[in-house]
Amino acid sequence: MTNDDVLSTYEAMLALSEQMVAAAECGEWDELSLLEKRVGAHVRTLEANDKQIVLEGASRVKKVAIIKQLLAYDRIIRDLTTPWMAQLSQLINSSGTARRLNNAYGGV
């Protein structure tokens, strides 16, 4: 990987993260999951080449700026998904409770 490849990979992650925010805002959880997998593939590529590439100067500044924006998008996504995850957890727990009651007392 070259320095340009590294920056291009970070830029691709940033674009995907922006799409993830949009998907989370619309409640498109399947799309969010697919985009997250694509970001993960980029992360694995960077991890595999991390020790080989050292960015300096303007490239390093750009990388840091992208990482800061990625973290900001991550925060937005977490803020949007946390209520949905809590609702999903409650639904799962309610289903489990209903099933246990039905098993214990039978259908009414």
Coordinates of N, CA and C in Angstrom, one line a residue:
M1 N 0.8 -1.2 0.0 CA 0.0 0.0 0.0 C 0.9 1.2 0.0
T2 N 0.5 2.2 -0.8 CA 1.2 3.5 -0.8 C 0.5 4.5 0.1
N3 N 1.1 5.6 0.4 CA 0.5 6.7 1.2 C -0.8 7.1 0.6
D4 N -0.9 7.2 -0.8 CA -2.1 7.6 -1.4 C -3.2 6.5 -1.2
D5 N -2.8 5.2 -1.2 CA -3.7 4.1 -1.0 C -4.3 4.2 0.4
V6 N -3.5 4.5 1.4 CA -3.9 4.6 2.8 C -4.9 5.8 2.9
L7 N -4.6 6.9 2.3 CA -5.5 8.1 2.4 C -6.8 7.8 1.7
S8 N -6.7 7.1 0.5 CA -7.9 6.7 -0.2 C -8.8 5.8 0.6
T9 N -8.2 4.9 1.3 CA -8.9 3.9 2.1 C -9.7 4.7 3.2
Y10 N -9.0 5.6 3.9 CA -9.6 6.4 4.9 C -10.8 7.3 4.3
E11 N -10.6 7.8 3.2 CA -11.6 8.6 2.5 C -12.8 7.7 2.2
A12 N -12.6 6.5 1.7 CA -13.7 5.6 1.4 C -14.4 5.2 2.7
M13 N -13.7 5.0 3.8 CA -14.4 4.8 5.1 C -15.2 6.0 5.5
L14 N -14.7 7.2 5.3 CA -15.4 8.4 5.6 C -16.7 8.5 4.8
A15 N -16.7 8.2 3.6 CA -17.9 8.3 2.7 C -18.9 7.2 3.2
L16 N -18.4 6.0 3.5 CA -19.3 5.0 4.0 C -19.9 5.3 5.3
S17 N -19.1 5.9 6.2 CA -19.6 6.4 7.5 C -20.7 7.4 7.3
E18 N -20.5 8.3 6.4 CA -21.6 9.3 6.1 C -22.9 8.6 5.7
Q19 N -22.7 7.6 4.8 CA -23.9 6.8 4.4 C -24.5 6.1 5.6
M20 N -23.7 5.6 6.5 CA -24.2 4.9 7.7 C -25.0 5.9 8.6
V21 N -24.6 7.1 8.7 CA -25.4 8.1 9.4 C -26.7 8.3 8.8
A22 N -26.8 8.4 7.5 CA -28.0 8.6 6.8 C -28.9 7.4 6.9
A23 N -28.4 6.2 6.9 CA -29.1 5.0 7.1 C -29.7 4.9 8.5
A24 N -28.9 5.3 9.5 CA -29.4 5.3 10.9 C -30.5 6.3 11.1
E25 N -30.3 7.5 10.5 CA -31.3 8.5 10.6 C -32.7 8.1 10.0
C26 N -32.6 7.2 9.0 CA -33.9 6.7 8.4 C -34.3 5.4 8.9
G27 N -33.6 4.9 9.9 CA -34.0 3.6 10.5 C -33.8 2.4 9.6
E28 N -32.9 2.6 8.6 CA -32.6 1.5 7.7 C -31.5 0.6 8.2
W29 N -31.9 -0.2 9.2 CA -30.9 -1.0 10.0 C -30.2 -2.0 9.1
D30 N -30.8 -2.7 8.2 CA -30.1 -3.6 7.3 C -29.1 -2.9 6.5
E31 N -29.4 -1.8 5.9 CA -28.4 -1.0 5.1 C -27.2 -0.6 6.0
L32 N -27.5 -0.2 7.2 CA -26.5 0.2 8.2 C -25.5 -0.9 8.4
S33 N -26.1 -2.1 8.6 CA -25.3 -3.3 8.9 C -24.4 -3.6 7.7
L34 N -24.9 -3.5 6.5 CA -24.1 -3.8 5.3 C -23.0 -2.8 5.1
L35 N -23.3 -1.5 5.4 CA -22.3 -0.5 5.3 C -21.2 -0.7 6.3
E36 N -21.6 -1.1 7.5 CA -20.7 -1.4 8.6 C -19.7 -2.5 8.2
K37 N -20.2 -3.5 7.5 CA -19.3 -4.6 7.1 C -18.3 -4.1 6.0
R38 N -18.7 -3.2 5.2 CA -17.8 -2.6 4.2 C -16.7 -1.8 4.8
V39 N -17.1 -1.0 5.9 CA -16.1 -0.3 6.6 C -15.1 -1.2 7.3
G40 N -15.7 -2.3 7.8 CA -14.8 -3.3 8.5 C -13.8 -3.9 7.6
A41 N -14.1 -4.1 6.3 CA -13.2 -4.6 5.3 C -12.0 -3.6 5.1
H42 N -12.4 -2.3 5.1 CA -11.3 -1.3 4.9 C -10.4 -1.3 6.2
V43 N -11.0 -1.4 7.3 CA -10.3 -1.4 8.6 C -9.3 -2.6 8.6
R44 N -9.7 -3.7 8.2 CA -8.8 -4.9 8.1 C -7.7 -4.7 7.1
T45 N -8.0 -4.0 6.0 CA -6.9 -3.7 5.0 C -5.9 -2.8 5.6
L46 N -6.4 -1.8 6.3 CA -5.4 -0.8 7.0 C -4.6 -1.5 8.1
E47 N -5.3 -2.4 8.9 CA -4.6 -3.1 9.9 C -3.5 -4.0 9.4
A48 N -3.7 -4.6 8.2 CA -2.8 -5.5 7.6 C -1.5 -4.8 7.1
N49 N -1.7 -3.5 6.8 CA -0.6 -2.7 6.3 C -0.1 -1.6 7.2
D50 N -0.6 -1.5 8.4 CA -0.4 -0.4 9.3 C 1.1 -0.2 9.6
K51 N 1.8 -1.2 9.8 CA 3.2 -1.0 10.1 C 4.1 -0.6 9.0
Q52 N 3.6 -0.9 7.8 CA 4.4 -0.6 6.6 C 4.4 0.9 6.1
I53 N 3.3 1.6 6.5 CA 3.1 2.9 6.0 C 3.2 3.9 7.1
V54 N 4.0 4.9 7.0 CA 4.1 6.0 8.0 C 3.8 7.3 7.2
L55 N 2.7 7.9 7.6 CA 2.3 9.2 7.0 C 2.9 10.3 7.7
E56 N 3.4 11.3 6.9 CA 4.0 12.5 7.5 C 3.4 13.8 6.9
G57 N 3.6 14.9 7.5 CA 3.3 16.2 7.0 C 1.8 16.3 6.7
A58 N 1.5 16.8 5.5 CA 0.1 17.1 5.1 C -0.8 15.8 5.1
S59 N -0.1 14.7 4.7 CA -0.9 13.4 4.7 C -1.3 13.0 6.1
R60 N -0.4 13.2 7.0 CA -0.7 12.8 8.4 C -1.8 13.7 8.9
V61 N -1.8 15.0 8.6 CA -2.8 15.9 9.1 C -4.2 15.6 8.5
K62 N -4.2 15.2 7.2 CA -5.4 14.8 6.6 C -6.0 13.5 7.2
K63 N -5.1 12.5 7.5 CA -5.5 11.3 8.1 C -6.1 11.6 9.5
V64 N -5.5 12.4 10.3 CA -6.0 12.8 11.6 C -7.4 13.5 11.5
A65 N -7.6 14.4 10.5 CA -8.8 15.0 10.3 C -9.9 14.0 9.9
I66 N -9.6 13.1 9.1 CA -10.6 12.0 8.7 C -10.9 11.2 9.9
I67 N -10.0 10.8 10.7 CA -10.2 10.0 11.9 C -11.2 10.7 12.8
K68 N -10.9 12.0 13.0 CA -11.8 12.8 13.9 C -13.2 12.8 13.4
Q69 N -13.4 13.0 12.0 CA -14.7 13.0 11.5 C -15.4 11.6 11.6
L70 N -14.6 10.5 11.4 CA -15.1 9.2 11.6 C -15.6 9.0 13.0
L71 N -14.9 9.5 14.0 CA -15.3 9.4 15.4 C -16.6 10.2 15.6
A72 N -16.7 11.3 15.0 CA -17.9 12.1 15.1 C -19.1 11.4 14.5
Y73 N -18.9 10.8 13.3 CA -20.0 10.0 12.7 C -20.3 8.8 13.6
D74 N -19.3 8.2 14.2 CA -19.6 7.0 15.0 C -20.5 7.4 16.2
R75 N -20.2 8.6 16.8 CA -21.0 9.1 17.9 C -22.4 9.3 17.5
I76 N -22.6 9.9 16.4 CA -24.0 10.2 15.8 C -24.7 8.8 15.6
I77 N -24.0 7.9 15.0 CA -24.6 6.6 14.8 C -25.0 5.9 16.1
R78 N -24.1 5.9 17.1 CA -24.4 5.3 18.4 C -25.6 6.0 19.0
D79 N -25.7 7.3 18.9 CA -26.8 8.1 19.5 C -28.1 7.7 18.8
L80 N -28.1 7.4 17.5 CA -29.3 7.0 16.8 C -29.7 5.5 17.0
T81 N -28.7 4.7 17.2 CA -29.0 3.2 17.3 C -29.3 2.8 18.8
T82 N -28.8 3.5 19.8 CA -29.0 3.1 21.2 C -30.5 3.0 21.5
P83 N -31.3 4.0 21.2 CA -32.8 3.8 21.5 C -33.4 2.6 20.8
W84 N -33.0 2.4 19.5 CA -33.5 1.3 18.8 C -33.1 -0.1 19.4
M85 N -31.8 -0.1 19.8 CA -31.3 -1.3 20.5 C -32.0 -1.6 21.8
A86 N -32.3 -0.6 22.5 CA -33.1 -0.7 23.8 C -34.5 -1.2 23.5
Q87 N -35.1 -0.7 22.5 CA -36.5 -1.1 22.1 C -36.4 -2.6 21.6
L88 N -35.4 -2.9 20.9 CA -35.3 -4.3 20.4 C -35.1 -5.3 21.6
S89 N -34.2 -4.9 22.5 CA -34.0 -5.7 23.7 C -35.3 -5.9 24.5
Q90 N -36.0 -4.8 24.6 CA -37.3 -4.9 25.4 C -38.3 -5.9 24.7
L91 N -38.3 -5.8 23.3 CA -39.2 -6.7 22.6 C -38.7 -8.1 22.7
I92 N -37.5 -8.4 22.7 CA -37.0 -9.7 22.9 C -37.3 -10.2 24.3
N93 N -37.1 -9.4 25.3 CA -37.4 -9.8 26.6 C -38.9 -10.0 26.8
S94 N -39.7 -9.2 26.2 CA -41.2 -9.4 26.3 C -41.6 -10.7 25.6
S95 N -41.0 -11.0 24.5 CA -41.3 -12.3 23.8 C -40.9 -13.4 24.7
G96 N -39.8 -13.4 25.3 CA -39.3 -14.4 26.2 C -40.2 -14.6 27.4
T97 N -40.6 -13.5 28.0 CA -41.5 -13.6 29.1 C -42.9 -14.2 28.7
A98 N -43.4 -13.7 27.6 CA -44.7 -14.3 27.1 C -44.6 -15.8 26.8
R99 N -43.5 -16.2 26.2 CA -43.3 -17.6 25.9 C -43.2 -18.4 27.2
R100 N -42.5 -17.9 28.2 CA -42.4 -18.6 29.5 C -43.7 -18.7 30.2
L101 N -44.5 -17.6 30.1 CA -45.8 -17.6 30.7 C -46.7 -18.6 30.0
N102 N -46.7 -18.6 28.7 CA -47.5 -19.6 27.9 C -47.1 -21.0 28.2
N103 N -45.8 -21.3 28.3 CA -45.3 -22.6 28.7 C -45.8 -23.0 30.1
A104 N -45.7 -22.1 31.0 CA -46.1 -22.4 32.4 C -47.6 -22.5 32.6
Y105 N -48.4 -21.7 31.9 CA -49.8 -21.7 32.2 C -50.7 -22.1 31.0
G106 N -50.1 -22.3 29.9 CA -50.8 -22.6 28.7 C -51.5 -21.5 28.1
G107 N -52.0 -21.6 26.9 CA -52.7 -20.6 26.2 C -54.1 -20.3 26.8
V108 N -54.4 -19.1 27.0 CA -55.7 -18.7 27.6 C -56.7 -18.5 26.5

